[in-house]
């Protein structure tokens, strides 16, 4: 039972990272701005590494990593907003939408940690906290770029 809860919790993180990867790959196809392309590529790579690490841990404890995304709720709206903004070339709106998506990813990680701490080993908690720190850094990059866009426009 404990492993099952742990596997479910880790799979939630795999899923949010899969959504993030899909979203940033979509955004990459829609923009030609070099700095945004670089940022989207780096963010997708962060999530790709997160998925590899989480999937490895899920397998280690006897589970099967999910390969699904949930593109139905918050993240779907975020990426549709990003796509619309990219089409209209509204840089501030693109970055606002990206920041909202990053907030969603961070909230998912924080919720998994809060709700599942008793079921997560110290190693698992450390991995999740490390990944959360990377997501927060990505969030701060988006926020910083967005704030500098406000000043420049």
Tab-separated table of C-alpha atoms in Angstrom:
chain	number	residue	atom	x	y	z
A	1	UNK	CA	0.000	0.000	0.000
A	2	UNK	CA	2.766	2.412	0.957
A	3	UNK	CA	4.653	1.737	-2.299
A	4	UNK	CA	1.424	2.182	-4.246
A	5	UNK	CA	0.878	5.629	-2.709
A	6	UNK	CA	4.509	6.527	-3.373
A	7	UNK	CA	4.248	5.359	-6.989
A	8	UNK	CA	1.055	7.408	-7.466
A	9	UNK	CA	2.728	10.488	-5.977
A	10	UNK	CA	5.846	10.111	-8.130
A	11	UNK	CA	3.690	9.527	-11.212
A	12	UNK	CA	1.922	12.863	-10.569
A	13	UNK	CA	5.337	14.483	-10.866
A	14	UNK	CA	6.140	12.507	-14.019
A	15	UNK	CA	2.837	13.675	-15.470
A	16	UNK	CA	3.386	17.380	-14.715
A	17	UNK	CA	6.870	17.120	-16.222
A	18	UNK	CA	5.453	15.388	-19.315
A	19	UNK	CA	2.976	18.253	-19.650
A	20	UNK	CA	5.770	20.757	-19.264
A	21	UNK	CA	7.868	19.011	-21.944
A	22	UNK	CA	4.944	18.907	-24.353
A	23	UNK	CA	4.095	22.529	-23.673
A	24	UNK	CA	7.601	23.831	-24.208
A	25	UNK	CA	8.070	21.737	-27.349
A	26	UNK	CA	4.836	23.260	-28.667
A	27	UNK	CA	6.031	26.739	-27.750
A	28	UNK	CA	9.359	26.081	-29.506
A	29	UNK	CA	7.533	25.363	-32.743
A	30	UNK	CA	5.638	28.632	-32.487
A	31	UNK	CA	8.357	31.188	-31.754
A	32	UNK	CA	11.396	32.435	-33.591
A	33	UNK	CA	12.693	34.648	-30.768
A	34	UNK	CA	16.137	33.322	-29.885
A	35	UNK	CA	16.045	33.996	-26.154
A	36	UNK	CA	12.614	32.393	-25.775
A	37	UNK	CA	13.684	29.378	-27.850
A	38	UNK	CA	16.747	28.920	-25.646
A	39	UNK	CA	14.679	29.222	-22.478
A	40	UNK	CA	11.983	26.811	-23.720
A	41	UNK	CA	14.670	24.281	-24.721
A	42	UNK	CA	16.360	24.455	-21.313
A	43	UNK	CA	13.049	24.114	-19.466
A	44	UNK	CA	12.064	21.069	-21.537
A	45	UNK	CA	15.478	19.529	-20.814
A	46	UNK	CA	15.005	20.095	-17.077
A	47	UNK	CA	11.716	18.203	-17.194
A	48	UNK	CA	13.171	15.450	-19.401
A	49	UNK	CA	15.857	14.813	-16.763
A	50	UNK	CA	13.235	14.955	-14.002
A	51	UNK	CA	11.171	12.307	-15.819
A	52	UNK	CA	14.210	10.030	-16.215
A	53	UNK	CA	15.048	10.295	-12.501
A	54	UNK	CA	11.456	9.892	-11.313
A	55	UNK	CA	10.818	6.965	-13.673
A	56	UNK	CA	13.948	5.217	-12.463
A	57	UNK	CA	12.776	5.544	-8.860
A	58	UNK	CA	9.267	4.330	-9.728
A	59	UNK	CA	10.724	1.224	-11.400
A	60	UNK	CA	13.095	0.651	-8.470
A	61	UNK	CA	10.143	0.374	-6.074
A	62	UNK	CA	8.164	-1.889	-8.407
A	63	UNK	CA	5.973	0.563	-10.275
A	64	UNK	CA	5.368	1.537	-13.870
A	65	UNK	CA	6.009	5.173	-14.787
A	66	UNK	CA	3.165	6.934	-16.534
A	67	UNK	CA	3.762	8.199	-20.037
A	68	UNK	CA	0.596	10.248	-20.080
A	69	UNK	CA	-0.077	13.908	-19.867
A	70	UNK	CA	-3.245	15.358	-18.482
A	71	UNK	CA	-3.546	18.139	-21.062
A	72	UNK	CA	-7.102	18.827	-20.023
A	73	UNK	CA	-6.966	21.369	-17.274
A	74	UNK	CA	-4.655	24.135	-16.258
A	75	UNK	CA	-1.687	23.274	-18.423
A	76	UNK	CA	-3.840	22.950	-21.538
A	77	UNK	CA	-5.178	26.470	-21.007
A	78	UNK	CA	-1.660	27.761	-20.382
A	79	UNK	CA	-0.292	26.348	-23.627
A	80	UNK	CA	-3.266	27.503	-25.653
A	81	UNK	CA	-2.672	30.986	-24.214
A	82	UNK	CA	1.015	30.724	-25.096
A	83	UNK	CA	0.190	29.608	-28.622
A	84	UNK	CA	-2.225	32.515	-29.068
A	85	UNK	CA	0.346	34.928	-27.678
A	86	UNK	CA	3.075	33.564	-29.932
A	87	UNK	CA	0.821	33.996	-32.926
A	88	UNK	CA	0.207	37.586	-31.873
A	89	UNK	CA	3.874	38.005	-30.880
A	90	UNK	CA	2.887	39.422	-27.474
A	91	UNK	CA	6.062	38.746	-25.486
A	92	UNK	CA	4.701	39.852	-22.102
A	93	UNK	CA	1.621	37.654	-22.478
A	94	UNK	CA	3.805	34.684	-23.496
A	95	UNK	CA	5.932	35.135	-20.391
A	96	UNK	CA	2.880	35.676	-18.145
A	97	UNK	CA	1.434	32.404	-19.444
A	98	UNK	CA	4.741	30.587	-18.952
A	99	UNK	CA	4.955	31.894	-15.397
A	100	UNK	CA	1.453	30.602	-14.705
A	101	UNK	CA	2.476	27.186	-16.053
A	102	UNK	CA	5.561	27.204	-13.853
A	103	UNK	CA	3.368	28.087	-10.855
A	104	UNK	CA	1.246	25.017	-11.639
A	105	UNK	CA	4.289	22.739	-11.773
A	106	UNK	CA	5.649	24.133	-8.500
A	107	UNK	CA	2.261	23.739	-6.788
A	108	UNK	CA	2.112	20.103	-7.918
A	109	UNK	CA	5.535	19.403	-6.408
A	110	UNK	CA	4.684	21.207	-3.167
A	111	UNK	CA	1.397	19.309	-2.843
A	112	UNK	CA	3.072	15.945	-3.450
A	113	UNK	CA	5.667	16.723	-0.780
A	114	UNK	CA	3.089	17.965	1.729
A	115	UNK	CA	0.555	15.181	1.193
A	116	UNK	CA	2.967	12.265	0.845
A	117	UNK	CA	5.889	12.946	3.179
A	118	UNK	CA	5.167	9.914	5.400
A	119	UNK	CA	5.256	7.611	2.358
A	120	UNK	CA	8.368	9.077	0.731
A	121	UNK	CA	11.845	7.934	1.695
A	122	UNK	CA	14.482	10.506	2.579
A	123	UNK	CA	16.148	9.866	-0.799
A	124	UNK	CA	12.846	10.415	-2.630
A	125	UNK	CA	12.143	13.603	-0.689
A	126	UNK	CA	15.638	14.886	-1.472
A	127	UNK	CA	15.176	14.146	-5.190
A	128	UNK	CA	11.786	15.893	-5.237
A	129	UNK	CA	13.114	18.928	-3.349
A	130	UNK	CA	16.067	19.148	-5.737
A	131	UNK	CA	13.738	19.045	-8.751
A	132	UNK	CA	11.488	21.619	-7.100
A	133	UNK	CA	14.496	23.925	-6.696
A	134	UNK	CA	15.182	23.604	-10.442
A	135	UNK	CA	11.557	24.427	-11.246
A	136	UNK	CA	11.693	27.461	-8.965
A	137	UNK	CA	14.855	28.624	-10.748
A	138	UNK	CA	13.054	28.237	-14.092
A	139	UNK	CA	10.102	30.185	-12.679
A	140	UNK	CA	12.428	32.958	-11.566
A	141	UNK	CA	14.008	33.078	-15.042
A	142	UNK	CA	10.580	33.534	-16.615
A	143	UNK	CA	9.624	36.193	-14.070
A	144	UNK	CA	12.886	38.063	-14.565
A	145	UNK	CA	12.545	37.971	-18.358
A	146	UNK	CA	8.920	39.080	-18.113
A	147	UNK	CA	9.778	41.940	-15.769
A	148	UNK	CA	12.562	43.132	-18.079
A	149	UNK	CA	10.093	42.963	-20.998
A	150	UNK	CA	7.783	45.337	-19.105
A	151	UNK	CA	10.637	47.811	-18.724
A	152	UNK	CA	11.694	47.541	-22.366
A	153	UNK	CA	8.206	47.891	-23.853
